[in-house]
Short mmCIF file of C-alpha atoms in Angstrom, two decimals:
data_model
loop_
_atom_site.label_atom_id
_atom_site.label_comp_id
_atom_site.label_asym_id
_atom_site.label_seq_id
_atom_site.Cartn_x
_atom_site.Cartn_y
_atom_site.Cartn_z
CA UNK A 1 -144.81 -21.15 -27.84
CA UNK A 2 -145.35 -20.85 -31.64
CA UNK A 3 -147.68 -23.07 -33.09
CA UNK A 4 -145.39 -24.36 -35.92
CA UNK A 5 -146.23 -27.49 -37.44
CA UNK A 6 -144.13 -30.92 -35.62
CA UNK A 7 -142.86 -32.05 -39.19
CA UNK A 8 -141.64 -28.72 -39.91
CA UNK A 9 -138.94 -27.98 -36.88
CA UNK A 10 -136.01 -25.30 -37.06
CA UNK A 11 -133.41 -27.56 -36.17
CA UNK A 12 -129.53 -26.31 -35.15
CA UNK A 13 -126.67 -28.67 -33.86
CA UNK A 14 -128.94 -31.10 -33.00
CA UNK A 15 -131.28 -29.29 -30.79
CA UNK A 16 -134.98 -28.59 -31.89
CA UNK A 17 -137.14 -25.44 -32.08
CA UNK A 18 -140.53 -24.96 -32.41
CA UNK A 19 -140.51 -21.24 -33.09
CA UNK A 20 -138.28 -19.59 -36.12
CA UNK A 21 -138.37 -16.31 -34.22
CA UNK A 22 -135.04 -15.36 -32.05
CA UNK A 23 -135.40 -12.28 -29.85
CA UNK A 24 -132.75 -10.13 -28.21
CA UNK A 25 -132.91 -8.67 -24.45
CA UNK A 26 -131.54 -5.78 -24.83
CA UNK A 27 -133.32 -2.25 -24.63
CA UNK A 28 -136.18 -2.94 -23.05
CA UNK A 29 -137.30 -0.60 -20.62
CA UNK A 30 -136.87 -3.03 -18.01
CA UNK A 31 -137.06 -7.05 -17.19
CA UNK A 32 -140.33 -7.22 -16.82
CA UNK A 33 -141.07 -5.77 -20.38
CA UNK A 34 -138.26 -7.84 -21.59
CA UNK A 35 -140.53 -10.89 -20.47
CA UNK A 36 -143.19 -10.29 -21.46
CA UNK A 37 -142.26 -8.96 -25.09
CA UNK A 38 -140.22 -12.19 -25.18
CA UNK A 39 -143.52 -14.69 -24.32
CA UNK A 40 -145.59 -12.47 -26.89
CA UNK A 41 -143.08 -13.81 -29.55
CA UNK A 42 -143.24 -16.77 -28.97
CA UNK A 43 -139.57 -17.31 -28.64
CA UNK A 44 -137.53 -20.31 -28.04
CA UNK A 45 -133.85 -18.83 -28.16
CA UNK A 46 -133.34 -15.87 -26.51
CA UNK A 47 -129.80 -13.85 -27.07
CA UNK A 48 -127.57 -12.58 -24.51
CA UNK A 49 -124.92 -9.58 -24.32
CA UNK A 50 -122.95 -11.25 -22.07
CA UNK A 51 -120.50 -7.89 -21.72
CA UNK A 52 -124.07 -6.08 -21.15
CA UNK A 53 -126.19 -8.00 -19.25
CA UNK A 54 -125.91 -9.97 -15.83
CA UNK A 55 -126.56 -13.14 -15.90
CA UNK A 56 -124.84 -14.29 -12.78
CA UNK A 57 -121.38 -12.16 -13.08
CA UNK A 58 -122.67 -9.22 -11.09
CA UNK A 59 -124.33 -11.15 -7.84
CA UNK A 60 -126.88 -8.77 -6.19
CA UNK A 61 -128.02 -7.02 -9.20
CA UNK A 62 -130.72 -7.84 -11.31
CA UNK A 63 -130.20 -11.13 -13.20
CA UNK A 64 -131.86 -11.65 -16.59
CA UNK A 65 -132.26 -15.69 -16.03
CA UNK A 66 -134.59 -14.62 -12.93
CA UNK A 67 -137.49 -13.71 -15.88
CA UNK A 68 -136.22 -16.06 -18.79
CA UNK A 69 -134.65 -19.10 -16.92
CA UNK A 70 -132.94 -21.73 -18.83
CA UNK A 71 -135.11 -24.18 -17.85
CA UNK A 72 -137.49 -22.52 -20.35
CA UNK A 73 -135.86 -20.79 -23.01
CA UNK A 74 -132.41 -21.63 -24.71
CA UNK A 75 -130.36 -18.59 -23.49
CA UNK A 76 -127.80 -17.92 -26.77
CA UNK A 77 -125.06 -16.15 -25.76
CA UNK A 78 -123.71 -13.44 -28.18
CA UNK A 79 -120.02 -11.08 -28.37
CA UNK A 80 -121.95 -8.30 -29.07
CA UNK A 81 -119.61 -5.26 -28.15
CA UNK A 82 -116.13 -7.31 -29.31
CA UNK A 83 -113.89 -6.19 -31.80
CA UNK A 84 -111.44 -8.40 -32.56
CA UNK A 85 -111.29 -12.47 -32.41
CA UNK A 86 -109.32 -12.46 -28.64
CA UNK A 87 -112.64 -10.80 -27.11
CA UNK A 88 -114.87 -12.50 -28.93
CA UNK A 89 -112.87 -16.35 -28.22
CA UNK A 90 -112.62 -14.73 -24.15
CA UNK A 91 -116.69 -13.58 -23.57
CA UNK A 92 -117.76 -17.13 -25.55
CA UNK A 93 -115.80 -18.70 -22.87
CA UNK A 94 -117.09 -16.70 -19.81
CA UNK A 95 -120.36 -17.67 -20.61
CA UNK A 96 -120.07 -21.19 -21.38
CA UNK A 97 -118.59 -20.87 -17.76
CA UNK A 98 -121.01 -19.05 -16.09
CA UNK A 99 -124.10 -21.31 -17.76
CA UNK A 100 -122.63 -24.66 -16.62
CA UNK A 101 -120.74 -25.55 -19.78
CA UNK A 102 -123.12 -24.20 -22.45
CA UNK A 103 -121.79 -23.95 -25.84
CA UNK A 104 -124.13 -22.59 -28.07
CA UNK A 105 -122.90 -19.09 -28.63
CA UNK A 106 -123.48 -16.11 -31.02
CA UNK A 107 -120.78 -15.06 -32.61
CA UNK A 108 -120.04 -11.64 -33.54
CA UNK A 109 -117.05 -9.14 -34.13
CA UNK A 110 -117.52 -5.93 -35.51
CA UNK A 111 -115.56 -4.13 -37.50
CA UNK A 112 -116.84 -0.35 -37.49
CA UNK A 113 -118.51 1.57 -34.46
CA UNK A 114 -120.88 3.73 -37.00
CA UNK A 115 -121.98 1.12 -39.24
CA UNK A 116 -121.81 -1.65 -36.98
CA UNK A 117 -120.32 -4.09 -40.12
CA UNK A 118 -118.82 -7.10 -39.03
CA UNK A 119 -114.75 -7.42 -39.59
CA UNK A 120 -115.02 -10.54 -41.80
CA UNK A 121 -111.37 -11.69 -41.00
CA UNK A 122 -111.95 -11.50 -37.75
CA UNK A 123 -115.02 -13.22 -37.67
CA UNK A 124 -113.26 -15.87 -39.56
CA UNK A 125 -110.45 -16.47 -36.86
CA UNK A 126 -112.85 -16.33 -34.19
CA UNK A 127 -114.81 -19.21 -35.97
CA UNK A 128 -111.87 -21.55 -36.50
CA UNK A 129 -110.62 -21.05 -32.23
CA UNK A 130 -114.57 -21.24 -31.10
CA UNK A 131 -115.46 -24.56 -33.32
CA UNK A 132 -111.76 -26.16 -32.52
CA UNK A 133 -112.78 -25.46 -28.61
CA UNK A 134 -116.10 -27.22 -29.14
CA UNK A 135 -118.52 -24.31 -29.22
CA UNK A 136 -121.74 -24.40 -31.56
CA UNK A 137 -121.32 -21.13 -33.68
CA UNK A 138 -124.04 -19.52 -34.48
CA UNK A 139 -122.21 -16.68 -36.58
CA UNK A 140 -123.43 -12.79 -37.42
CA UNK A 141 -121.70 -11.85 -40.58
CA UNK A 142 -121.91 -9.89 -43.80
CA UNK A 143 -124.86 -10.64 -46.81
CA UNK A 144 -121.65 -12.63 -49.29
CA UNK A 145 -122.43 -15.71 -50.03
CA UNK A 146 -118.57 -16.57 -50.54
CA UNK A 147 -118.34 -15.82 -46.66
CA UNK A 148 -121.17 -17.98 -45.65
CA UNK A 149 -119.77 -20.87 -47.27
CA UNK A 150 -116.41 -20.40 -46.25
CA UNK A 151 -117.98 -20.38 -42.03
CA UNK A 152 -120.30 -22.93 -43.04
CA UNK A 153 -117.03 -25.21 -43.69
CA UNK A 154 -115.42 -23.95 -40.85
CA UNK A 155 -118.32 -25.86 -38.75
CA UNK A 156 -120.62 -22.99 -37.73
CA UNK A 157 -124.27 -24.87 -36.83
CA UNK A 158 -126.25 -21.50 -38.42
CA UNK A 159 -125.49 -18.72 -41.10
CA UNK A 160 -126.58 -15.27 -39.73
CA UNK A 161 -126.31 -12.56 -42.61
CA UNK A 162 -127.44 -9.20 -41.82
CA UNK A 163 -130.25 -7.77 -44.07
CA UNK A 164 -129.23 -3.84 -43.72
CA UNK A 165 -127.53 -2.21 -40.70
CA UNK A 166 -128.27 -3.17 -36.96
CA UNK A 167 -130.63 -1.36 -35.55
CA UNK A 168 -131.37 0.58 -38.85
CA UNK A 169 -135.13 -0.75 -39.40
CA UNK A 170 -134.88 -0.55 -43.37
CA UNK A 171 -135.78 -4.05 -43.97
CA UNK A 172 -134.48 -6.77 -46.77
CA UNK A 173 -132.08 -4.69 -48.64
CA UNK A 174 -130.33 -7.32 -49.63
CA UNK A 175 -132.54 -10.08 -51.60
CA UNK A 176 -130.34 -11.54 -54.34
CA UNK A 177 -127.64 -12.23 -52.15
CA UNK A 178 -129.61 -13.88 -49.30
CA UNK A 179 -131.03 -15.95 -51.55
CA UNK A 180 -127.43 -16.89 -53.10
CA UNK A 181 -126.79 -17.99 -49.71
CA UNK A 182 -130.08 -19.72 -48.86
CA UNK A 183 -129.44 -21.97 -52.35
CA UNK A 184 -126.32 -23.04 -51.60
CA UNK A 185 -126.51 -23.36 -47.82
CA UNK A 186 -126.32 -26.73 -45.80
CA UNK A 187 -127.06 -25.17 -42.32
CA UNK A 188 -130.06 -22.83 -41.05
CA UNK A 189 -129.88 -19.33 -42.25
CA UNK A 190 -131.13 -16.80 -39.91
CA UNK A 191 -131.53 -13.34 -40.95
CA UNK A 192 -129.68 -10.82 -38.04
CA UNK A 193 -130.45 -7.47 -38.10
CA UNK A 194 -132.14 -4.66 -40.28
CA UNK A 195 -135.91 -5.93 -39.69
CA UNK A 196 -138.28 -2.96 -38.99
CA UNK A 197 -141.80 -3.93 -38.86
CA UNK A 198 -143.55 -7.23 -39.28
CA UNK A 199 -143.74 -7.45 -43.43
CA UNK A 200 -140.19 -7.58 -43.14
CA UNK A 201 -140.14 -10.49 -41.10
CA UNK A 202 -142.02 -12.10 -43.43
CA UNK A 203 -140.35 -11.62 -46.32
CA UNK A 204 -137.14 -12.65 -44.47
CA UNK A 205 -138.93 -15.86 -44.24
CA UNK A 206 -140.83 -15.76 -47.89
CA UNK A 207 -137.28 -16.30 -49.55
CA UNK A 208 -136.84 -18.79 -47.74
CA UNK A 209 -134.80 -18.24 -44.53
CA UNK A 210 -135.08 -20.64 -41.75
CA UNK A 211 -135.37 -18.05 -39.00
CA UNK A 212 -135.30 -14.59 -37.79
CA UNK A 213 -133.32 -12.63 -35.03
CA UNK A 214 -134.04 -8.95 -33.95
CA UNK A 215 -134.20 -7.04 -30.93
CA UNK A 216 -134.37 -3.50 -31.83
CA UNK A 217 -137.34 -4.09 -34.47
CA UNK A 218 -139.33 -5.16 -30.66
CA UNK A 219 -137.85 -3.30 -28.28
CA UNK A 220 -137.82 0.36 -30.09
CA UNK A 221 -141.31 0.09 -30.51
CA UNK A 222 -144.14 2.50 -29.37
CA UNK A 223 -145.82 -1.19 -27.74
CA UNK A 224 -143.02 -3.45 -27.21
CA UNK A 225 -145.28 -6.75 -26.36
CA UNK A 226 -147.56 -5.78 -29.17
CA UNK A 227 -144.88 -5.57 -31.72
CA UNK A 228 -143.58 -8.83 -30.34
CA UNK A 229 -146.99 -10.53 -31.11
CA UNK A 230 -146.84 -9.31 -34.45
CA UNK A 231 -143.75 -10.67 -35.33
CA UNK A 232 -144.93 -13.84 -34.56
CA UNK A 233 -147.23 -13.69 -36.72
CA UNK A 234 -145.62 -12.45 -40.03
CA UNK A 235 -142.38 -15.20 -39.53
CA UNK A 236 -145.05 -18.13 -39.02
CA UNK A 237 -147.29 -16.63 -41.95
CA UNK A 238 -143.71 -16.15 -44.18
CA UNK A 239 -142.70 -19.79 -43.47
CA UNK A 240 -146.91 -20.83 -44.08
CA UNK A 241 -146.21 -18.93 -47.32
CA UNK A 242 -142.77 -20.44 -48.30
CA UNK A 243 -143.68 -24.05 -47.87
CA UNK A 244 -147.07 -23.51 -50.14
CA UNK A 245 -144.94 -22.10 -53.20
CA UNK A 246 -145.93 -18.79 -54.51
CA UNK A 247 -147.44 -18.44 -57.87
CA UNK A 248 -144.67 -17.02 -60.87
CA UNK A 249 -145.01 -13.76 -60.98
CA UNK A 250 -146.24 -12.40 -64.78
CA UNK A 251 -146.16 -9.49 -67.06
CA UNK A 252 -149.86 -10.04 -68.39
CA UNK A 253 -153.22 -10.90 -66.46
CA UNK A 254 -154.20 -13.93 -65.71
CA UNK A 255 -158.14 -14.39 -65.36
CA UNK A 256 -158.94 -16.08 -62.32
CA UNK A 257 -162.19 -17.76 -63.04
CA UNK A 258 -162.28 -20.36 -65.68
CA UNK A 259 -163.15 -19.31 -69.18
CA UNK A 260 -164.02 -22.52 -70.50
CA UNK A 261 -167.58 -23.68 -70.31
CA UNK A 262 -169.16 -20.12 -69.39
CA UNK A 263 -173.20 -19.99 -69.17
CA UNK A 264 -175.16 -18.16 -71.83
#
C-alpha cells in the first residue's frame, strides 16, 4: 500500500486509509488487469458498479471479490447507471445485502446520458433516504459549493465534486470552485472524475483535496498497471506538496542566492 505518512491518514466515517488514491473496476480488459492495475495504485478503496459488475448476484460467473477480496481492500459500492433517487436508495441496499451489511456506499444519480451531470435534486433525496437508513454516503455531485454544504449537512461522510466530465480526461477545470468547497468543508473532499494523466492528480491534491477517485484516467490507458503506478505517485507527491506550503506566487524575480555579504 501507499507509503503515506501514520500522522497524516485519510480518514472517512471513522474508518482509516493509508492511501488518498480510490480506483474504479470498471473497463479493464479483464480481472486480472483489474488487479493488478489496482495493487500498482496502491489503493485502499476500491469502487463497485454494483448494476455492472458481479460480485456475488450472478453465481457461476466471474466474481470481482475473487481478485480484490474484502478482506483486503474496502470494496465501495457505487449507483453508477441510476437515474433517479428510487434506483439509487434500491442498488445501495442490494449491496449492503449482498456484502453482509456493508454501508459505505457511493452515491450517484445522473441526470443526463451525454454529459453524464449529476441531477442535483435527486442526488439530494437520495442523500436524505440513504443517511436516514444508516448508510455512509460517500456522494458524486456537481463542482457548487452551495451543494456540498447542503449534503455535507445532510450527513454524507465525503464530498465528491467532479473536476470536468466523467470519462472526459481534461483535468481540473474547475479550480476556484473546488477550492470554495475545500475552505469551507468539514468532511474529506475527493475529487470524482475528469483526471487524465498523473499532473492532474496532483494538482487535485495541490489545492488541497483529501483524495482522488478515477477509473477511466487507469483503465483507458495504453499500460493500464503503469498508469496506475503513476498515479500513485503524483497524489502522494500533491499531498507531499500541499502539507509543505508552496511559495506565493510573484510578478517580479526573486534571486535565489543571497545578495548580502557577496565575495569580492
Amino acid at each position: 500500500m501507499n507509503n503515506v505518512p501514520a500522522s497524516d491518514p485519510l480518514v472517512i466515517a471513522g474508518r482509516t486509509f493509508h492511501s488518498r488514491l480510490l480506483t474504479g473496476t470498471g473497463k479493464f480488459k479483464d480481472l486480472d488487469e483489474t488487479r493488478r492495475a489496482t495493487e500498482a495504485a496502491g489503493a485502499q478503496i476500491v469502487t463497485v458498479a454494483i448494476r455492472r459488475t458481479n460480485i456475488g448476484q450472478n453465481p457461476g460467473e466471474p466474481n470481482l471479490l475473487d481478485v480484490l477480496p474484502p478482506e483486503r481492500y474496502t470494496i465501495l459500492p457505487n449507483t453508477a447507471g441510476c437515474y433517479t433517487a428510487e434506483d439509487a436508495v434500491r442498488t445501495c441496499r442490494l449491496a449492503r445485502e449482498l456484502l453482509d451489511g456493508h454501508n459505505l456506499v457511493k452515491l450517484e444519480v445522473l441526470g443526463d446520458q451525454r454529459t453524464l451531470y449529476p441531477d442535483v435534486v435527486q442526488t439530494l433525496k437520495a442523500a436524505e433516504l440513504l443517511v436516514a437508513d444508516g448508510f455512509d454516503v460517500m456522494v458524486y455531485t456537481s463542482d457548487d459549493p452551495i451543494l456540498a454544504r447542503q449534503l455535507e449537512q445532510i450527513g454524507c461522510c465525503a464530498v465528491m465534486p467532479l473536476a470536468a466530465p466523467i470519462g472526459s480526461g481534461l483535468g481540473i477545470q474547475n479550480r476556484y470552485t473546488l477550492l470554495e468547497i475545500i475552505d469551507n468543508a468539514k468532511v474529506p473532499i475527493i475529487v470524482d472524475a475528469g483526471v487524465g494523466t498523473a499532473s492532474d492528480a496532483a494538482i487535485a491534491m495541490e489545492l488541497g483535496c483529501d483524495g482522488v477517485l478515477m477509473n477511466t484516467a487507469i483503465a483507458g490507458a495504453k499500460d493500464p498497471v503503469l498508469m496506475a503506478s503513476a498515479m500513485r505517485k503524483a497524489v502522494e507527491a500533491g499531498r507531499d506538496a500541499f502539507r509543505a506550503g508552496r511559495i506565493p506566487r510573484k510578478r517580479y524575480a526573486s534571486a535565489s542566492s543571497p545578495v548580502d555579504g557577496l565575495i569580492g
